[in-house]
Coordinates of C-alpha atoms in Angstrom, one line a residue:
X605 CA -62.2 171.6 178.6
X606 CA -62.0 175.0 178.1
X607 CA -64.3 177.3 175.5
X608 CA -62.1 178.7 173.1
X609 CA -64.8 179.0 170.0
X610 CA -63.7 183.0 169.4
X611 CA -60.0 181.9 169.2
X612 CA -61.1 179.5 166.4
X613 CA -62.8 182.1 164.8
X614 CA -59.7 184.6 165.2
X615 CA -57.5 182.2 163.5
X616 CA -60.1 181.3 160.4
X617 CA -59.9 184.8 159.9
X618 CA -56.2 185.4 160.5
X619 CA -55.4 182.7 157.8
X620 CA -57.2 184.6 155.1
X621 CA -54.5 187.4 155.3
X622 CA -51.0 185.8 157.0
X623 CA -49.5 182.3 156.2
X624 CA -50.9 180.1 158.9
X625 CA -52.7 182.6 160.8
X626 CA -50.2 184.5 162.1
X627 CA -46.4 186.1 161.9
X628 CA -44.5 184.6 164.6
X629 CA -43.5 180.8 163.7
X630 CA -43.0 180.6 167.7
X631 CA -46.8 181.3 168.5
X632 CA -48.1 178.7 166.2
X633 CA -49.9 176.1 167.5
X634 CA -52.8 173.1 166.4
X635 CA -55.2 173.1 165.5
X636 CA -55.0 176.9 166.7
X637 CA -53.6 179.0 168.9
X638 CA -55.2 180.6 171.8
X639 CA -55.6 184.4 171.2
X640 CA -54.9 186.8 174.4
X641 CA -56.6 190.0 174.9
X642 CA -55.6 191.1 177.9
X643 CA -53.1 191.0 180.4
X644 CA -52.5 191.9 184.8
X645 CA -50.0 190.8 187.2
X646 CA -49.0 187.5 186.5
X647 CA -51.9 186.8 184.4
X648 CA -53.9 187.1 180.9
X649 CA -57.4 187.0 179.7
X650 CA -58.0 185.2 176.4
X651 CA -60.3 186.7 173.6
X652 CA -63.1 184.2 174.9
X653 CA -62.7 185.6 178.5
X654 CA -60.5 182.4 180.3
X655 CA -58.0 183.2 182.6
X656 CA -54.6 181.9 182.9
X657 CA -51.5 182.0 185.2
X658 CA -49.0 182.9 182.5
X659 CA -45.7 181.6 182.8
X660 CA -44.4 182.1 179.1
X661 CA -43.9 186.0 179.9
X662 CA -43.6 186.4 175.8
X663 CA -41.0 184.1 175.8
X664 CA -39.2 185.5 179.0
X665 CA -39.3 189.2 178.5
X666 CA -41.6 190.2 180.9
X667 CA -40.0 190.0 183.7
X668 CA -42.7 191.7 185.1
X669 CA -45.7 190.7 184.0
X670 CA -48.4 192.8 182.9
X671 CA -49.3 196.0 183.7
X672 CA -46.2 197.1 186.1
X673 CA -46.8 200.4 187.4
X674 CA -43.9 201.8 187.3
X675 CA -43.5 201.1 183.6
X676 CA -47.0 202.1 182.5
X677 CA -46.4 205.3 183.9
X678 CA -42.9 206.1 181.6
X679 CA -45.1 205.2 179.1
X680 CA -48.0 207.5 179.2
X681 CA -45.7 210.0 180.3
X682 CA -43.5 209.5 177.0
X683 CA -46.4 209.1 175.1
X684 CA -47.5 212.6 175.5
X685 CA -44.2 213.7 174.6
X686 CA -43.1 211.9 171.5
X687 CA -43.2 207.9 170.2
X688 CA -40.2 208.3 168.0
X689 CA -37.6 210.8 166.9
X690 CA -34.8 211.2 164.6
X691 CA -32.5 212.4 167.0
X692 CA -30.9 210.4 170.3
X693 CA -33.3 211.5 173.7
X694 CA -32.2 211.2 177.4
X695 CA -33.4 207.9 177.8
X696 CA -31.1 206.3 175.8
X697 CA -28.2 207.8 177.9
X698 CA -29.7 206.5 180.9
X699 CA -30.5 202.9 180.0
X700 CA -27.1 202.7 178.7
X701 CA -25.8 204.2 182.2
X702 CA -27.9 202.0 184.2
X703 CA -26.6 198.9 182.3
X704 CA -22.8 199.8 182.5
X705 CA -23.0 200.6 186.6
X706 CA -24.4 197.2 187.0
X707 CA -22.3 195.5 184.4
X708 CA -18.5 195.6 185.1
X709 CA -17.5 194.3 181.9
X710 CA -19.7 196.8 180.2
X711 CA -18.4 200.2 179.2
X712 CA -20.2 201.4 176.5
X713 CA -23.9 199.5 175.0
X714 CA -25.5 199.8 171.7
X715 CA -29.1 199.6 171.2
X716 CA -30.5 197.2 168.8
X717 CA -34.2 196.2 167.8
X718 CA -34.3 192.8 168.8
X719 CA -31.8 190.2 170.0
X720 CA -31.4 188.8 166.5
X721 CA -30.3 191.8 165.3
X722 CA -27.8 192.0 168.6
X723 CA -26.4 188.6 167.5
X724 CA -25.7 189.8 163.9
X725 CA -24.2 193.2 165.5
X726 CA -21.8 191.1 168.0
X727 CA -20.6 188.9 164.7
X728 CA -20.4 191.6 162.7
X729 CA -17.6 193.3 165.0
X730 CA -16.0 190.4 165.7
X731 CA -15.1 189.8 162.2
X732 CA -14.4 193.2 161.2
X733 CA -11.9 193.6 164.3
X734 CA -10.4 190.1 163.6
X735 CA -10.3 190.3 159.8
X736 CA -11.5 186.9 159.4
X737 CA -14.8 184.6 158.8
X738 CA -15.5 181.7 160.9
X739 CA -17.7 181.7 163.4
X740 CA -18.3 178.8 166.6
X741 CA -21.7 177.8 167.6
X742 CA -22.9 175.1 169.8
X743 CA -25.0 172.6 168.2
X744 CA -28.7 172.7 169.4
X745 CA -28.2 176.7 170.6
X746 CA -30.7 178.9 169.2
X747 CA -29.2 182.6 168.2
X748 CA -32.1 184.5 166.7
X749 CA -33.0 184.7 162.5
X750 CA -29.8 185.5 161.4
X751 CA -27.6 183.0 158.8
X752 CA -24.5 182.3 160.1
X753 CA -26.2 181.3 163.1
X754 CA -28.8 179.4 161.7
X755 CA -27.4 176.1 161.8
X756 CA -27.8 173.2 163.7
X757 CA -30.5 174.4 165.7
X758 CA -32.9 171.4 165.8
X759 CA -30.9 169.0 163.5
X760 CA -30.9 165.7 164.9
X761 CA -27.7 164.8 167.1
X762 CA -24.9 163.3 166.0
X763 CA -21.5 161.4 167.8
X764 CA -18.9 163.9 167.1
X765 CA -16.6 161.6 165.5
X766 CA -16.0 164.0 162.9
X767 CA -15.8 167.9 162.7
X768 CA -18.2 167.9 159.4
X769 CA -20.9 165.4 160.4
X770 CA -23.9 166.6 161.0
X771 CA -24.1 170.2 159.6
X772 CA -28.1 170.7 159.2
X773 CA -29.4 174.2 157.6
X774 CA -32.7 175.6 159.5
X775 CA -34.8 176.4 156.5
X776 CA -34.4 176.2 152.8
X777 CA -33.5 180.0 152.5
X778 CA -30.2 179.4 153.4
X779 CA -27.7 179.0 151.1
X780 CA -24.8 176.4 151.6
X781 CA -22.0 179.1 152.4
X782 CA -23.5 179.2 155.5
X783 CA -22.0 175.8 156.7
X784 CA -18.7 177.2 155.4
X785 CA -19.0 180.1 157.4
X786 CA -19.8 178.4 160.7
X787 CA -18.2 175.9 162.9
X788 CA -20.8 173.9 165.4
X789 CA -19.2 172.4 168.4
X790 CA -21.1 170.3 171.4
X791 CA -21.7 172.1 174.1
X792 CA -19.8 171.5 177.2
X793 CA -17.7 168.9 175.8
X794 CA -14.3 170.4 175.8
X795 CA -12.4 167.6 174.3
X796 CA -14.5 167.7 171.1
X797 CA -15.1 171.1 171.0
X798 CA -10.9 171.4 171.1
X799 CA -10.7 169.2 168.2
X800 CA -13.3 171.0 166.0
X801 CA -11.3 174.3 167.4
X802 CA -8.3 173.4 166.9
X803 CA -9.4 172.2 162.8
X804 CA -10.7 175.7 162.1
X805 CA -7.2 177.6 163.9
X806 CA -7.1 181.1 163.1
X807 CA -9.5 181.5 160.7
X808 CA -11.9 181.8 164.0
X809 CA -13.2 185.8 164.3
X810 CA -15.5 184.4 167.5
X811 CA -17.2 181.9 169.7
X812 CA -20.5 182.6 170.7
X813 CA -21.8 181.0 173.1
X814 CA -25.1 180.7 175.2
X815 CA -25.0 180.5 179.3
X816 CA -28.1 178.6 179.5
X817 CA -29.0 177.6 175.9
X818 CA -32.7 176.9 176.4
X819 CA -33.3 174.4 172.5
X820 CA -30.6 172.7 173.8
X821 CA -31.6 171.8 177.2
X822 CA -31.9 174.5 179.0
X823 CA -28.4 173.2 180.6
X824 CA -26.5 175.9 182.0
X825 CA -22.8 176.2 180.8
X826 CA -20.6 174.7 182.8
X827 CA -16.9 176.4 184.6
X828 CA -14.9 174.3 183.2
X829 CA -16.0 174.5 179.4
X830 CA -16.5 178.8 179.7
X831 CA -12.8 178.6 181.3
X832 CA -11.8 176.6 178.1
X833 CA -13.3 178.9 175.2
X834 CA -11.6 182.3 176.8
X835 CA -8.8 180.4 177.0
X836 CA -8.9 179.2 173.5
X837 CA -10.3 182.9 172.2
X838 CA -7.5 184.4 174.1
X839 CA -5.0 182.5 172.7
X840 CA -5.5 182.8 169.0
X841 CA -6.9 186.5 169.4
X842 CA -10.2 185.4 168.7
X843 CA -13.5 187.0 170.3
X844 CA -15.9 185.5 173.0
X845 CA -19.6 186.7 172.4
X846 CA -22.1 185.5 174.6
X847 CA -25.8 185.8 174.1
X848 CA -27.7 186.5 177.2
X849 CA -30.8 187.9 175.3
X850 CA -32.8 184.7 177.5
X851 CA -30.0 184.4 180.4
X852 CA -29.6 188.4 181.5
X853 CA -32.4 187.4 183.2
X854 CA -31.0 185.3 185.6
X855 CA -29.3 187.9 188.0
X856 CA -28.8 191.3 188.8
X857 CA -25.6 191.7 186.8
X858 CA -26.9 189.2 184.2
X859 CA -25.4 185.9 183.4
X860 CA -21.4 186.1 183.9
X861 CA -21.9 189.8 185.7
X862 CA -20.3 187.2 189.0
X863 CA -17.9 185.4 187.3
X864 CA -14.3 186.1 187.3
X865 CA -14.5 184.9 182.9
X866 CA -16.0 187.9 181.2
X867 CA -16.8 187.8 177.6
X868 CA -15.3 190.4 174.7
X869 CA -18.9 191.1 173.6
X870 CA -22.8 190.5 174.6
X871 CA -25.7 190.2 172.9
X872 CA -28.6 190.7 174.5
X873 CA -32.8 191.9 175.3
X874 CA -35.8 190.7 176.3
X875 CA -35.8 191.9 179.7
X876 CA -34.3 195.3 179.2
X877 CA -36.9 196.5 177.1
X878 CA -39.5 196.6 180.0
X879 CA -42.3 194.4 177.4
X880 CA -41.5 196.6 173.8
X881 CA -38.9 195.4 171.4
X882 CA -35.1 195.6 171.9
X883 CA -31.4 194.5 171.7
X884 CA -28.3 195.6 172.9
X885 CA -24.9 194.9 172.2
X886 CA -21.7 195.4 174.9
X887 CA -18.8 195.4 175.5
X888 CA -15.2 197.4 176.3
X889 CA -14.5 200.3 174.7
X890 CA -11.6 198.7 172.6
X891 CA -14.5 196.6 171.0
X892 CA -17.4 198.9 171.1
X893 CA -15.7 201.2 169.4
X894 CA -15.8 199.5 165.8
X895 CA -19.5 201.3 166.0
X896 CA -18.8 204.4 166.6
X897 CA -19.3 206.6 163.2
X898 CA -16.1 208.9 163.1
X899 CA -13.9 205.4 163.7
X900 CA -11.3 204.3 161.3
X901 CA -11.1 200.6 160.2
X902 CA -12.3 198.5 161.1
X903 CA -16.0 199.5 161.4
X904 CA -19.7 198.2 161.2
X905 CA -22.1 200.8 160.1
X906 CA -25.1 200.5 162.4
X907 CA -28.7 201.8 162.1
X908 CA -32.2 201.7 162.8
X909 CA -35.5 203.4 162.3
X910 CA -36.7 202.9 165.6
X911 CA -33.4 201.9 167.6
X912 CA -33.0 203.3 171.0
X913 CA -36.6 204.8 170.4
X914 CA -37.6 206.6 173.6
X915 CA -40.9 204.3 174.5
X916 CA -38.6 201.5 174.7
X917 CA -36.2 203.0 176.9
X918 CA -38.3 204.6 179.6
X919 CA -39.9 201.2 179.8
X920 CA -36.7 199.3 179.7
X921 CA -35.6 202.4 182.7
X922 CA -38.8 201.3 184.5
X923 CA -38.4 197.8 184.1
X924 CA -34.5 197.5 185.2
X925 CA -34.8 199.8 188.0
X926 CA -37.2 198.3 189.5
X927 CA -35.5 194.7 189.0
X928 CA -33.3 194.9 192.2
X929 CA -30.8 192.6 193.7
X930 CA -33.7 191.6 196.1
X931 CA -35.8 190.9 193.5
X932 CA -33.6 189.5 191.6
X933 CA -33.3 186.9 194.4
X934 CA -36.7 186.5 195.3
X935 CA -37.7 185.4 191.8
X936 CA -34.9 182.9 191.6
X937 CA -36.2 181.3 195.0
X938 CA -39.3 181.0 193.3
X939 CA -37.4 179.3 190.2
X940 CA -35.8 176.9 192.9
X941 CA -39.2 176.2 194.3
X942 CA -40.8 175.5 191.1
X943 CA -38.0 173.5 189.8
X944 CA -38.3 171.4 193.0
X945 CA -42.1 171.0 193.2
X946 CA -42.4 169.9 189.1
X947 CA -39.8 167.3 189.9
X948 CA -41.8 166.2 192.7
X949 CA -44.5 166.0 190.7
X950 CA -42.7 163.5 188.0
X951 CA -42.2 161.4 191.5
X952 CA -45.8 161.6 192.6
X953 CA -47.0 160.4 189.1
X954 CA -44.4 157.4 188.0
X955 CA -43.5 159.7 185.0
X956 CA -39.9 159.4 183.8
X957 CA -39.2 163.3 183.6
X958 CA -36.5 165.8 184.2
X959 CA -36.6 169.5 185.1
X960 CA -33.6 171.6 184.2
X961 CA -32.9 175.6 184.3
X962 CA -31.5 178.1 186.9
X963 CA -33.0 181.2 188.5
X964 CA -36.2 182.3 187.1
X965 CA -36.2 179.5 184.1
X966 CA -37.1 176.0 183.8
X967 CA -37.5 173.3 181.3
X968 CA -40.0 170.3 181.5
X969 CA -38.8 167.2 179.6
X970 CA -40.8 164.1 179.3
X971 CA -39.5 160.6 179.2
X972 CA -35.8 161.4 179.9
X973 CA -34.4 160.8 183.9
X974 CA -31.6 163.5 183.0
X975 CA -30.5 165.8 180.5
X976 CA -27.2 167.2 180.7
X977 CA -26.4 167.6 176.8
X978 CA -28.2 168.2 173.2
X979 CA -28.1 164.5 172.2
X980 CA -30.5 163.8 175.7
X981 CA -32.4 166.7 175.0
X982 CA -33.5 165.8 171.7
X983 CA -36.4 164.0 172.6
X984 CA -38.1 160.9 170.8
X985 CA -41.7 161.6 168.9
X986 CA -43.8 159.9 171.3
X987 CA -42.1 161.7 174.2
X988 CA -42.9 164.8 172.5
X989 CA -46.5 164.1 171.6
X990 CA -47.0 163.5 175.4
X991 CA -45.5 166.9 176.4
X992 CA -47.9 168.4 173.9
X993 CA -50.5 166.6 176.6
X994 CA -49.0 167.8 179.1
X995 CA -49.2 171.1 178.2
X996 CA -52.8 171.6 176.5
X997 CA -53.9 169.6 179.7
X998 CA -52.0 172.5 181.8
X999 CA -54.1 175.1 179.7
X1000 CA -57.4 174.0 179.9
X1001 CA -56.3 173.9 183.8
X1002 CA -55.6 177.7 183.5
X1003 CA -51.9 177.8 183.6
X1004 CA -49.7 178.8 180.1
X1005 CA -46.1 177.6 179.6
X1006 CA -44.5 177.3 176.4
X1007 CA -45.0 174.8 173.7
X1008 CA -41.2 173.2 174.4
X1009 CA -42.3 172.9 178.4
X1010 CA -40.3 176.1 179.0
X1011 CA -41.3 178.3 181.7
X1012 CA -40.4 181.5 183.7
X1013 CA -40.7 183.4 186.7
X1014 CA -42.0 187.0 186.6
X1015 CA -42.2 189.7 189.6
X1016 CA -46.1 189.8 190.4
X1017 CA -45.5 185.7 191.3
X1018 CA -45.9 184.3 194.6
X1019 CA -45.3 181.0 195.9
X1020 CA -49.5 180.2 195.5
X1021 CA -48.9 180.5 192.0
X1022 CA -45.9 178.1 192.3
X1023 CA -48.0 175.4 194.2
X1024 CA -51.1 176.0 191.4
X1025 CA -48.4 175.3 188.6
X1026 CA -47.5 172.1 190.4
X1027 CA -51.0 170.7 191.5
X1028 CA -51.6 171.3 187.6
X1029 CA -48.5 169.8 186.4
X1030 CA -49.0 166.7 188.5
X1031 CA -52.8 166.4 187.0
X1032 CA -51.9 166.7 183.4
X1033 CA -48.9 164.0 183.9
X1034 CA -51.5 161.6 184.8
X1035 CA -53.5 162.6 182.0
X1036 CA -51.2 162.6 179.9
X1037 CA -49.6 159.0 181.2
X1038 CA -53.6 157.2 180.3
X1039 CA -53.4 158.4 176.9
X1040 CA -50.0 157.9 176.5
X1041 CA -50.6 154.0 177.7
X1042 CA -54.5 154.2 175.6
X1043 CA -52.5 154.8 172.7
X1044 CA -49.8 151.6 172.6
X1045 CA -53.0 149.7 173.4
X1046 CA -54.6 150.6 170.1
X1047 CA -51.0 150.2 168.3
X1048 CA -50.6 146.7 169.4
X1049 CA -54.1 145.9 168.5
X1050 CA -53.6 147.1 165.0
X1051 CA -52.8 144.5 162.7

């Protein structure tokens, strides 16, 4: 087991002065998490000086790692010449520029802070441009802090068999106008999803939608279902938003770049920001222009202190132009390869297991033979616990994923990183499989 008495430390002292230890609810772990101080290539240093293969990337947005040289060098560079101004740079132009040539459906992008605040932006034009409320989310799809999306993110599933079962608020600082607000609909289930449609009418302003909604399943959308919502949009003059703040990721023209359905708006980050914090919003310039400040109604004012500051997009510049469609492939081979070799490794073992994702992204799940849907991603509480084994096992093995089994691809990756994450994987399943079978042991003992 690994040493990690100076991350124990950290977080004694961190919980003096933030709830818990520490800001983001995501990084939280127990009895504590480990706390990095370093980062290279394709892997970090923790404060107590163990090394890891990372594969959590900060939750996918380092595409490339750490320490990328082409994107340490716009940074020192800006540095010297400014952090922040009041006034737009050059850089801004250019990210934009680089993300429209790539992006047919894009003509005109605007910078956000974070891909929560993108998701807001996207509703927010939407319902000014429609005139109307409602929203459409799919249940178990995660869309960033922002309430009208915050619903039905981990509530438990349900059978559909009505359009108002199951409505489940995230946290207690929502208020119930919320579930008024917002219509939840099953992903990839047209039939139901038409019904629950076809209930609200009208009084839709959008569907939002996620191409590979990673808290549900990490299930990519299917043909057939996409085809359905622009139809259904379409039809009633309603707008298709799709959230690729995790999925732009997973090709050189980003998620539906390829496909012959384009949606009215995106939402999205991570990736774009080259490791600093961002979000961007695009579309047509029909739609886009509901931003623009001289505009008549309808318009959404929109603002930031730091938005489009230039450190973020000389690294984002750095980042995406060094993301080619070579690279672009070579990590997604790499996401084939791992997908194939942890499913092996649920083989190898006798684990019950499934591996989902696409490109550079994968999902482990534990005790489940497929997941296609929410309701089989939602996994029982022993299943869980033994994931949580799996993956403390991984990192005492020297290799990081997140704490829901999700994992990605970044540039500095090779396939001897691949094989380490599966000779690991393989380990901790065994590991994890004794304890799992040493614990019903002492359950049936108990009296």
């Amino acid at each position: 087991m690994l040493i990690t008495d100076v991350s124990a430390a950290a977080n004694r002292r961190a919980r003096r002065v933030m709830p818990m230890g520490n800001t983001r609810s995501s990084a939280f772990a127990t009895p504590y998490p480990i706390y990095l101080a370093s980062g290279e290539g394709a892997y970090v240093t923790d404060v107590d000086g163990n090394r890891y293969l990372d594969f959590q990337n900060n939750f996918t947005a380092l595409i490339h790692g750490y320490g990328h040289a082409d994107v340490t060098s716009a940074l020192l560079a800006q540095l010297m010449k400014g952090l922040s101004f009041a006034n737009p740079t050059f850089p801004e132009i250019e990210l934009a520029e680089l993300l429209c040539d790539r992006v047919a459906h894009f003509e005109q992008v605007r910078f956000t802070n974070t891909g929560s605040e993108a998701v807001m932006m996207a509703i927010k034009a939407a319902r000014a441009l429609t005139g109307r409320t409602l929203v459409a989310k799919c249940e178990g799809a995660y869309h960033g802090n922002y309430d009208a999306v915050e619903i039905n993110v981990t509530a438990p599933p349900t059978r559909w068999t009505d359009g108002c079962v199951g409505y489940s608020l995230e946290h207690d600082g929502l208020t119930a106008s919320v579930a008024r607000h917002t219509v939840v609909i099953p992903f990839n289930d047209i039939e139901n999803s038409d019904r629950i449609l076809s209930a609200a009418g009208c009084d839709l302003a959008a569907v939002l939608i996620d191409p590979l909604p990673s808290r549900a399943g990490l299930v990519q959308i299917t043909p057939e279902y996409l085809a359905y919502l622009r139809r259904w949009t379409s039809a009633r003059s309603a707008l298709l938003i799709s959230d690729e703040v995790l999925s732009f990721r997973l090709g050189y023209t980003g998620a539906f770049g390829e496909s012959s359905i384009k949606p009215d708006i995106t939402a999205f980050g991570k990736i774009i920001g080259g490791g600093l914090p961002i979000g961007a919003v695009a579309g047509g310039s029909d739609v886009m222009n509901v931003f623009a400040p001289l505009a008549k109604r309808p318009h959404v004012a929109h603002s930031g202190t730091f938005t489009a500051n230039p450190m973020t997009m000389v690294a984002g510049l750095a980042a995406m132009a060094a993301m080619t469609k070579d690279e672009f492939r070579r990590i997604t081979q790499l996401g084939d390869d791992a997908r194939r070799v942890l499913a092996d490794a649920f083989r190898s073992a006798g684990v019950t297991g499934a591996v989902t994702g696409t490109g550079s992204l994968f999902r482990i799940f534990i005790g489940a033979g497929k997941i296609s849907s929410y309701t089989e991603a939602h996994l029982a509480s022993h299943h869980s616990a033994t994931l949580g084994d799996v993956i403390r096992h991984m990192r005492d093995r020297g290799v990081l994923i997140s704490q829901v089994g999700l994992g990605a691809i970044s540039t500095p990756m090779t396939s001897t990183d691949i094989g380490k994450l599966a000779a690991v994987f393989e380990d901790a399943l065994r590991a994890a499989a004794w304890r799992a079978h040493a614990r019903k042991e002492v359950a049936a003992d108990e009296p």
